[in-house]
Structures are given as C-alpha cells and as structure tokens.
Short mmCIF file of C-alpha atoms in Angstrom, two decimals:
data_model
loop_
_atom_site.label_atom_id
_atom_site.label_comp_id
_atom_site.label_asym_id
_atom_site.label_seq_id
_atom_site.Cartn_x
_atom_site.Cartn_y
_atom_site.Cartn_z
CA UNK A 200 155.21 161.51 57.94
CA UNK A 201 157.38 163.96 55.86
CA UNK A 202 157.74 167.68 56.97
CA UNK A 203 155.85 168.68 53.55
CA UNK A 204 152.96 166.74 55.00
CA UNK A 205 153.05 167.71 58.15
CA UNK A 206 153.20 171.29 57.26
CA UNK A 207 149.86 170.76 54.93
CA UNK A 208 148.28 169.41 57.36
CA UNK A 209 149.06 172.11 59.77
CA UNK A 210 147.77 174.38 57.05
CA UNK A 211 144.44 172.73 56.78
CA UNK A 212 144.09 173.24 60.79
CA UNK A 213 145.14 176.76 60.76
CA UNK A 214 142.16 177.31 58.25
CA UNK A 215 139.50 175.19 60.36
CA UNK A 216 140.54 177.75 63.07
CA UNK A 217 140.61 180.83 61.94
CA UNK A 218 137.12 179.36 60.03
CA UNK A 219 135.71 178.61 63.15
CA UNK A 220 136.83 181.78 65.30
CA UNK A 221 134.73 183.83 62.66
CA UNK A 222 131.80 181.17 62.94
CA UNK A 223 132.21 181.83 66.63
CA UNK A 224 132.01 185.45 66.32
CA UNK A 225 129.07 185.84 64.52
CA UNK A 226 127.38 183.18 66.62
CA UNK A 227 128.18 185.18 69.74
CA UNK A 228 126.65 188.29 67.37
CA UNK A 229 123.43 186.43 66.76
CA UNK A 230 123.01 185.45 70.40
CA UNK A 231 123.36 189.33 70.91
CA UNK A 232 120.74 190.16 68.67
CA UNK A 233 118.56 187.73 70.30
CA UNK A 234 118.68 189.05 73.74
CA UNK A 235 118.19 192.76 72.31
CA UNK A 236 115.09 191.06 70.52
CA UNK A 237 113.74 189.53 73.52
CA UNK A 238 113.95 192.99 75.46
CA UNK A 239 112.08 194.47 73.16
CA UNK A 240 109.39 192.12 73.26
CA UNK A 241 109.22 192.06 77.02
CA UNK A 242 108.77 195.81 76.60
CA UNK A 243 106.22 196.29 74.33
CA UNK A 244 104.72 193.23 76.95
CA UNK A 245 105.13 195.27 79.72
CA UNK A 246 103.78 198.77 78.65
CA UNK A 247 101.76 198.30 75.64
CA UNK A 248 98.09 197.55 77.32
CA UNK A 249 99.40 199.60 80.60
CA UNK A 250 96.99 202.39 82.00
CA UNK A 251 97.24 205.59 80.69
CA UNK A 252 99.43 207.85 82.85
CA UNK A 253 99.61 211.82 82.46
CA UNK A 254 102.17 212.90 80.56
CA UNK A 255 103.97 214.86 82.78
CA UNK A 256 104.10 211.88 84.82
CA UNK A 257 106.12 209.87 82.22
CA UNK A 258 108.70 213.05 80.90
CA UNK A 259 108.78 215.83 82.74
CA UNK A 260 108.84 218.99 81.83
CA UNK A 261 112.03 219.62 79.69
CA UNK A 262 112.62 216.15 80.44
CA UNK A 263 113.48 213.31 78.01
CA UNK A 264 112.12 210.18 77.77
CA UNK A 265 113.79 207.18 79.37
CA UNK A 266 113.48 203.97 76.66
CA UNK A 267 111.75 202.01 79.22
CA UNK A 268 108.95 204.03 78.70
CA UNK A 269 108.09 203.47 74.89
CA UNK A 270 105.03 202.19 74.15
CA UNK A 271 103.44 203.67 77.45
CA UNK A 272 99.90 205.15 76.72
CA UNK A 273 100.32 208.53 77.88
CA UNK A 274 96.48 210.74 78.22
CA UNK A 275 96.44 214.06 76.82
CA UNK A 276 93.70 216.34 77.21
CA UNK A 277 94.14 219.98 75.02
CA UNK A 278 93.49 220.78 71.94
CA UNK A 279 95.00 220.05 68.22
CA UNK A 280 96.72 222.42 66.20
CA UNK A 281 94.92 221.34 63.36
CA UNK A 282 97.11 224.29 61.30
CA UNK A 283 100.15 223.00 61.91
CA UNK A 284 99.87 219.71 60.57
CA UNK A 285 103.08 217.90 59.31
CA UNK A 286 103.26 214.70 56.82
CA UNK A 287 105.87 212.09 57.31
CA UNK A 288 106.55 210.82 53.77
CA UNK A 289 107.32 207.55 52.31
CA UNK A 290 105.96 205.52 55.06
CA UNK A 291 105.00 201.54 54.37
CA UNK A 292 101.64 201.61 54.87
CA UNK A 293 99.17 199.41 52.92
CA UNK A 294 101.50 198.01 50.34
CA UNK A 295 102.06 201.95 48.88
CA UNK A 296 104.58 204.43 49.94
CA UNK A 297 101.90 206.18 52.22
CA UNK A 298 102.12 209.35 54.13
CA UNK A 299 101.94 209.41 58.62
CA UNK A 300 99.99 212.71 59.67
CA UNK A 301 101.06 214.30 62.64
CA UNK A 302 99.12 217.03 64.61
CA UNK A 303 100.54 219.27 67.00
CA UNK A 304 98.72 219.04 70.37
CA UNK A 305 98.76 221.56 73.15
CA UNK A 306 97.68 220.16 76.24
CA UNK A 307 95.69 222.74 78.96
CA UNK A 308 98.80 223.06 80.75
CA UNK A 309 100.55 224.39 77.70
CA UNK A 310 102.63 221.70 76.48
CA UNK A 311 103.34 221.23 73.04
CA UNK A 312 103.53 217.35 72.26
CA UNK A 313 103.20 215.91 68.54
CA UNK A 314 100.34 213.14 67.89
CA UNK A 315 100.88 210.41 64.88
CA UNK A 316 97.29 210.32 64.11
CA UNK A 317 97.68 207.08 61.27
CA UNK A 318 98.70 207.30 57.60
CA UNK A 319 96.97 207.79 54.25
CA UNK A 320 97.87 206.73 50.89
CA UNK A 321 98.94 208.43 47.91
CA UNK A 322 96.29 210.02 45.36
CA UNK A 323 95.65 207.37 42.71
CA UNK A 324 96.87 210.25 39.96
CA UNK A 325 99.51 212.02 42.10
CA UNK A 326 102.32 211.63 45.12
CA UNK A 327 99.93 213.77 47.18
CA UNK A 328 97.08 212.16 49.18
CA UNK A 329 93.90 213.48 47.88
CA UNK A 330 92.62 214.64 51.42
CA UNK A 331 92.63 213.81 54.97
CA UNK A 332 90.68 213.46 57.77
CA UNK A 333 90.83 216.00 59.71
CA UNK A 334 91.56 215.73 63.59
CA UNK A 335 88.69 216.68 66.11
CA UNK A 336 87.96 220.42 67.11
CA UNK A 337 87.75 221.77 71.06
CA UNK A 338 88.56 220.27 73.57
CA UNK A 339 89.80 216.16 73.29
CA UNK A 340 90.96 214.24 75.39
CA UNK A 341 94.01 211.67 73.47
CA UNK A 342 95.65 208.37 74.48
CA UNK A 343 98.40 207.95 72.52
CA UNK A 344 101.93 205.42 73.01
CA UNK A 345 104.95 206.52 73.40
CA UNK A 346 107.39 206.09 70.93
CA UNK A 347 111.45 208.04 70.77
CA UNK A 348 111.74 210.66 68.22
CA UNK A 349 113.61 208.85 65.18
CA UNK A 350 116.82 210.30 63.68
CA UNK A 351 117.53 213.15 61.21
CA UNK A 352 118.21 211.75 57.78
CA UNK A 353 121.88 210.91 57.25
CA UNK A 354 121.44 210.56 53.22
CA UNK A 355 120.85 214.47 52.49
CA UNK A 356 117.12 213.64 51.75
CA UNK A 357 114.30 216.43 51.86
CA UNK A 358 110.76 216.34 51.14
CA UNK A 359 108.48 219.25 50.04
CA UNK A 360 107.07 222.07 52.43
CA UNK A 361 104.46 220.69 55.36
CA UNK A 362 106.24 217.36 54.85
CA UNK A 363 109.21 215.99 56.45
CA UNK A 364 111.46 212.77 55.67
CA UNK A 365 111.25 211.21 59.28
CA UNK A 366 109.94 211.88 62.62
CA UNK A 367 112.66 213.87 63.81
CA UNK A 368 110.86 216.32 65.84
CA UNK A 369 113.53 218.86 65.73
CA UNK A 370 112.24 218.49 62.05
CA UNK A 371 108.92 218.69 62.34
CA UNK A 372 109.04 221.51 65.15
CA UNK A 373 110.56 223.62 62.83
CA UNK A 374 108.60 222.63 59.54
CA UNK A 375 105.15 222.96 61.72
CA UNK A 376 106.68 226.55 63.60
CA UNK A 377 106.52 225.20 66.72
CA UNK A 378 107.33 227.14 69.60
CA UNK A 379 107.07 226.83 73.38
CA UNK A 380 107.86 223.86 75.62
CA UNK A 381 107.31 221.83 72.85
CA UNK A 382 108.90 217.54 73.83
CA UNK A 383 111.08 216.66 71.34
CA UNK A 384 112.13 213.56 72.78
CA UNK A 385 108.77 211.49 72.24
CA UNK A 386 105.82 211.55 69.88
CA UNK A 387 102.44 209.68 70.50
CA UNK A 388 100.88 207.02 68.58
CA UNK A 389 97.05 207.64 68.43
CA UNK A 390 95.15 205.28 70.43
CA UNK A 391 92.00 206.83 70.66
CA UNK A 392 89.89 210.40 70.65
CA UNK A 393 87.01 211.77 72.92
CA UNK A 394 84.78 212.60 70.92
CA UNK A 395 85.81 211.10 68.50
CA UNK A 396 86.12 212.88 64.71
CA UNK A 397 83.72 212.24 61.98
CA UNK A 398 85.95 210.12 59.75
CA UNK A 399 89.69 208.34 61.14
CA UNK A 400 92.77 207.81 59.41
CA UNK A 401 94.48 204.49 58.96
CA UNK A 402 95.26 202.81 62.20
CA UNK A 403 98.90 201.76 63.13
CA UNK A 404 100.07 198.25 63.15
CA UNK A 405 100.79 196.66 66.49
CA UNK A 406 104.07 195.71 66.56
CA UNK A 407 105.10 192.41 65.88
CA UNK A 408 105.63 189.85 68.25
CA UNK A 409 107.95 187.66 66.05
CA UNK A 410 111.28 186.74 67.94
CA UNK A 411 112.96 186.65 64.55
CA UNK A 412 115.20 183.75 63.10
CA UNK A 413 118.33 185.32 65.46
CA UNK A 414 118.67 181.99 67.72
CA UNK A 415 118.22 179.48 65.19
CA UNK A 416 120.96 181.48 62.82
CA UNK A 417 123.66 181.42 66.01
CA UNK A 418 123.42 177.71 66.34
CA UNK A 419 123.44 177.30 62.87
CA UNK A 420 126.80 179.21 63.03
CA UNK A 421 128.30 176.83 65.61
CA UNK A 422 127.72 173.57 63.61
CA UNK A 423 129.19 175.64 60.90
CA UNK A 424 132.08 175.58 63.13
CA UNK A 425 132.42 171.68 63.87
CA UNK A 426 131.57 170.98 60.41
CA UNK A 427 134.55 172.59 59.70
CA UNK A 428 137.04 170.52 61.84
CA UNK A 429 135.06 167.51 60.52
CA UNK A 430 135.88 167.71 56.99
CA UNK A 431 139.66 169.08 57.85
CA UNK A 432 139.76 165.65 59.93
CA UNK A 433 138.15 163.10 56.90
CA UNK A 434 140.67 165.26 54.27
CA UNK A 435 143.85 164.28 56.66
CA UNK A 436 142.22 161.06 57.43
CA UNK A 437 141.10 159.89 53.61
CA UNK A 438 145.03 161.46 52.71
CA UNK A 439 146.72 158.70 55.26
CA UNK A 440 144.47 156.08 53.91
CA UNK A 441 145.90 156.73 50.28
CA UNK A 442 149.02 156.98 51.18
CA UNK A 443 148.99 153.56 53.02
CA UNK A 444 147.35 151.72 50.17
CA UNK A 445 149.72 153.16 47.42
CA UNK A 446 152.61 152.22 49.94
CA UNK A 447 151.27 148.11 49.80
CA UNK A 448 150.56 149.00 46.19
CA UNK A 449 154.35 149.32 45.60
CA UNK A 450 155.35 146.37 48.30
CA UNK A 451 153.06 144.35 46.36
CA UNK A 452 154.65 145.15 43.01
CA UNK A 453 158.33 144.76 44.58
CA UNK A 454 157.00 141.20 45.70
CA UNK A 455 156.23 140.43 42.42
CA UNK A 456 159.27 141.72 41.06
CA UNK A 457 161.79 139.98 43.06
CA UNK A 458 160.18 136.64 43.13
CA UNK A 459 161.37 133.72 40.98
CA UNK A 460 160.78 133.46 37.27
CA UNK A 461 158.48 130.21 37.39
CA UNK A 462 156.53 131.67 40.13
CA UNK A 463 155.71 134.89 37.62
CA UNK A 464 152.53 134.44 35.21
CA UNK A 465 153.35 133.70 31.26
CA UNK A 466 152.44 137.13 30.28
CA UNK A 467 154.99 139.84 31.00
CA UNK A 468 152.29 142.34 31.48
CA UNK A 469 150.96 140.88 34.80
CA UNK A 470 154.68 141.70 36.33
CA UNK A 471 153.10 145.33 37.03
CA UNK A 472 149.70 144.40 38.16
CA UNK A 473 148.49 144.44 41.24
CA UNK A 474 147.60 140.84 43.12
CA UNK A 475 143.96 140.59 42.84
CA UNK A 476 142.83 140.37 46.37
CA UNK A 477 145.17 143.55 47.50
CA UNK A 478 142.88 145.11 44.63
CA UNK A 479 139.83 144.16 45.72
CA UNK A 480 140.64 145.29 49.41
CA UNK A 481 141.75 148.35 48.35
CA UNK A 482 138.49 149.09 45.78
CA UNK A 483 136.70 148.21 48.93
CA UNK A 484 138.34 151.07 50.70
CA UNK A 485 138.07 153.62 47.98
CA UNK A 486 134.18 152.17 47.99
CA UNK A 487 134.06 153.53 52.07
CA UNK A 488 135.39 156.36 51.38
CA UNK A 489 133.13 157.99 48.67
CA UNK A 490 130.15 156.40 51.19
CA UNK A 491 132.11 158.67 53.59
CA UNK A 492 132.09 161.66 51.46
CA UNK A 493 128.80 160.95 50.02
CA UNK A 494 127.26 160.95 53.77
CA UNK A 495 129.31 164.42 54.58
CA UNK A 496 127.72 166.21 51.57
CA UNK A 497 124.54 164.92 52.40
CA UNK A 498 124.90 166.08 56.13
CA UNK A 499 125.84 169.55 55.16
CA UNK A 500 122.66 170.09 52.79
CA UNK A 501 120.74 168.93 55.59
#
C-alpha cells in the first residue's frame, strides 16, 4: 500500500466519522424529543378526565401554575364579564383562520381568571366574525382545563382593538382593562356551563394522542450511521480488488512478453491481450461487484 493510498483511505474514514457523529447527534436529539412527547401524553393521561378541583386549590392566590397541572379541570363558580370580551385572532379552527373568544370571569371570591369559551369563524364577506354567542348571564358555575398562558409575540405583530395576537394574558388583561387579582399564569378551556347559554361556540379539539414519528426518525438516524461505514468499507474494499486485478493484468502481459517467439500467437496484436481465462475471472469479478453495488443502492432506498 502506498502512502497516497493510505492517506485516501484515511480520508474516506475521517468522513464516515465525522458523518456518523452528526447522525449520532441528531439521533440522541430525536430520542429527546420522544421522551418530551411521551410526558406530555402521560400528562394530558393523567389530568385530562381528573375531577374538578377549586381553583384556588390548583394556583393560589398570586400563585403561578406549576406545568404539572395543565389540563386539570379547575370549577369556577362567578360570573362573566361579558363586556370585556377579548378575541384571539388567527386561530386554526375549522380549516379557516378562525377567531378563540375569551371572557373574563370573576369568581364569588373575587378572582379574576380568563375563560377560552371556543372559536368562531370569519364572516363569509369580511375578517370579522359576523356575531357570537354570547356567554351565560348570573350566576354560572364553569369547568374549564388548565392550560399556561402562551408567549407575547416575538415578530412585532398586532391585531385590531378587543383582539389580541395570542393568549398572552398580560395581553389580554390589558386589552380587556382588567384589574384586580386577576391569574395571569393560566387560562381555562371551557368544558362546560350551568345553565347552560342559549346557543355555544365551537368546541375545542382534544388534544392529540399521536406519539409522533420522533422514535422511528432516531433509529432511522443510526442506520444512517452504519450505512455510512458500510459503503466507506465496499469503496476501500472494491479499490483493493482493482488494484489486484490490474496488478495480474500487467504480470499476465509481462508473461506474454518475455516468453519465446514460437510460443506467441501469429498475430502481433494478441502480444497485448489479456489470456482469456485471467479475463473471464476478472469479468466475473467486475460482475460481483456491480451485484455488490447494485444490492447497496437497493438497501439504502429500502
């Protein structure tokens, strides 16, 4: 082996490496997503259909909410501020960039906690909705679920007065003039009314239950991985192989070249050529090896 080869072929191991180090690394990052997806399911598992619990039970009084908590049914009993209602804008709801209404809801003991009571669509002729339901008068008593107040918008977007461009309750406090001990740290997700009003909004999808494709894509990154030291190995592998055959290729012609002149065919062309059973071995060989790289290919679309 000459140092130029040995140095290629170093090369072509170096890359397999460093190829499968990054194949590694987002394998491991995969894996993590998985586990975070699992927790989440085990959650929503856990609290979704749990009993009701007062709210003050679940955050405290200028208290926050701790995230093992979401999805908890919380039951509220108060009244809505039906004046301070708040739209949530360009929500996916329905196949239409729908609005979420939230009502302000004061409970007897004169909390101040924000209800998602569902989502309407756009007017057919406009970006408003045409109307909406409105929430129940008096005295209610409201299940709702838990869910952490989402982040201010990072991209400088606004909406239009009574609207807001996420479910940052900061946000909406201050778009809906909230004042008070109002919690900031949660909003509910409308499970059901008593009484309940004359005409409801559009309900909230359950979340899904779908573990997602994170486990299948990490393994997928780790045969990417061995894949990659298997064709490095057939390249250094299918390179000794050709350098063997040329190697009888030019024993066989000095054979031929330094053997008597009766022994040499009449034609002065067949000096050159290559004895026909060294040829057939070595078409035979080249034969294996696009079989070889044939079956490779066919493994990696696979």
């Amino acid at each position: 082996m000459t140092r130029q080869t040995a140095l290629r072929w170093s090369g072509y191991v170096a890359i397999a490496v460093a190829f499968a180090i990054a194949c590694a690394y987002l394998s491991n990052w995969q894996f993590s997503r998985n586990e975070d997806r699992n927790a989440q399911l085990e959650l929503v598992e856990r609290n979704y259909d749990a009993e009701p619990a007062p709210l003050d039970g679940i955050i405290p009084s200028s208290g926050e909410l701790d995230p093992a908590d979401e999805w908890h049914p919380v039951e509220l009993r108060g009244e809505y501020l039906a004046d301070d209602q708040v739209l949530v804008r360009n929500r996916p709801h329905g196949g239409t960039s729908a609005f979420e209404v939230l009502v302000p809801f004061r409970t007897t003991d004169g909390r101040v906690f924000v209800v998602d009571r569902g989502w309407v669509p756009p007017a057919s002729d406009g970006p408003e909705p045409d109307r909406i339901a409105a929430p129940p008068s008096g005295i209610v008593t409201v299940v709702a679920r838990l869910k952490p107040a989402e982040a201010a918008p990072t991209s400088g977007r606004s909406a239009p007065d009574g609207q807001v461009p996420t479910i940052n309750l900061d946000l909406v406090a201050a778009e809906a003039g909230l004042t008070g001990d109002v919690v900031t740290s949660a909003y509910g997700l409308l499970v059901s009314e008593d009484p309940a009003p004359a005409e409801t909004l559009g309900a909230m999808p359950s979340p899904s239950e779908d573990p997602g494709p994170h486990l299948s894509y990490a393994i997928q990154w780790i045969l990417f991985a061995i894949m990659g030291f298997v064709f490095i190995w057939y390249m250094i592998r299918t390179e000794r192989r050709h350098r063997r055959e040329d190697e009888e290729d030019a024993a066989a012609a000095a054979a031929s070249a330094d053997s008597p002149v009766g022994s040499v065919p009449p034609s002065a062309e067949t000096a050159s050529v290559v004895p026909p059973t060294l040829r057939r071995r070595r078409d035979a060989k080249r034969d294996r090896d696009m079989q070889d790289e044939d079956a490779i290919l066919d493994s990696s679309r696979s």
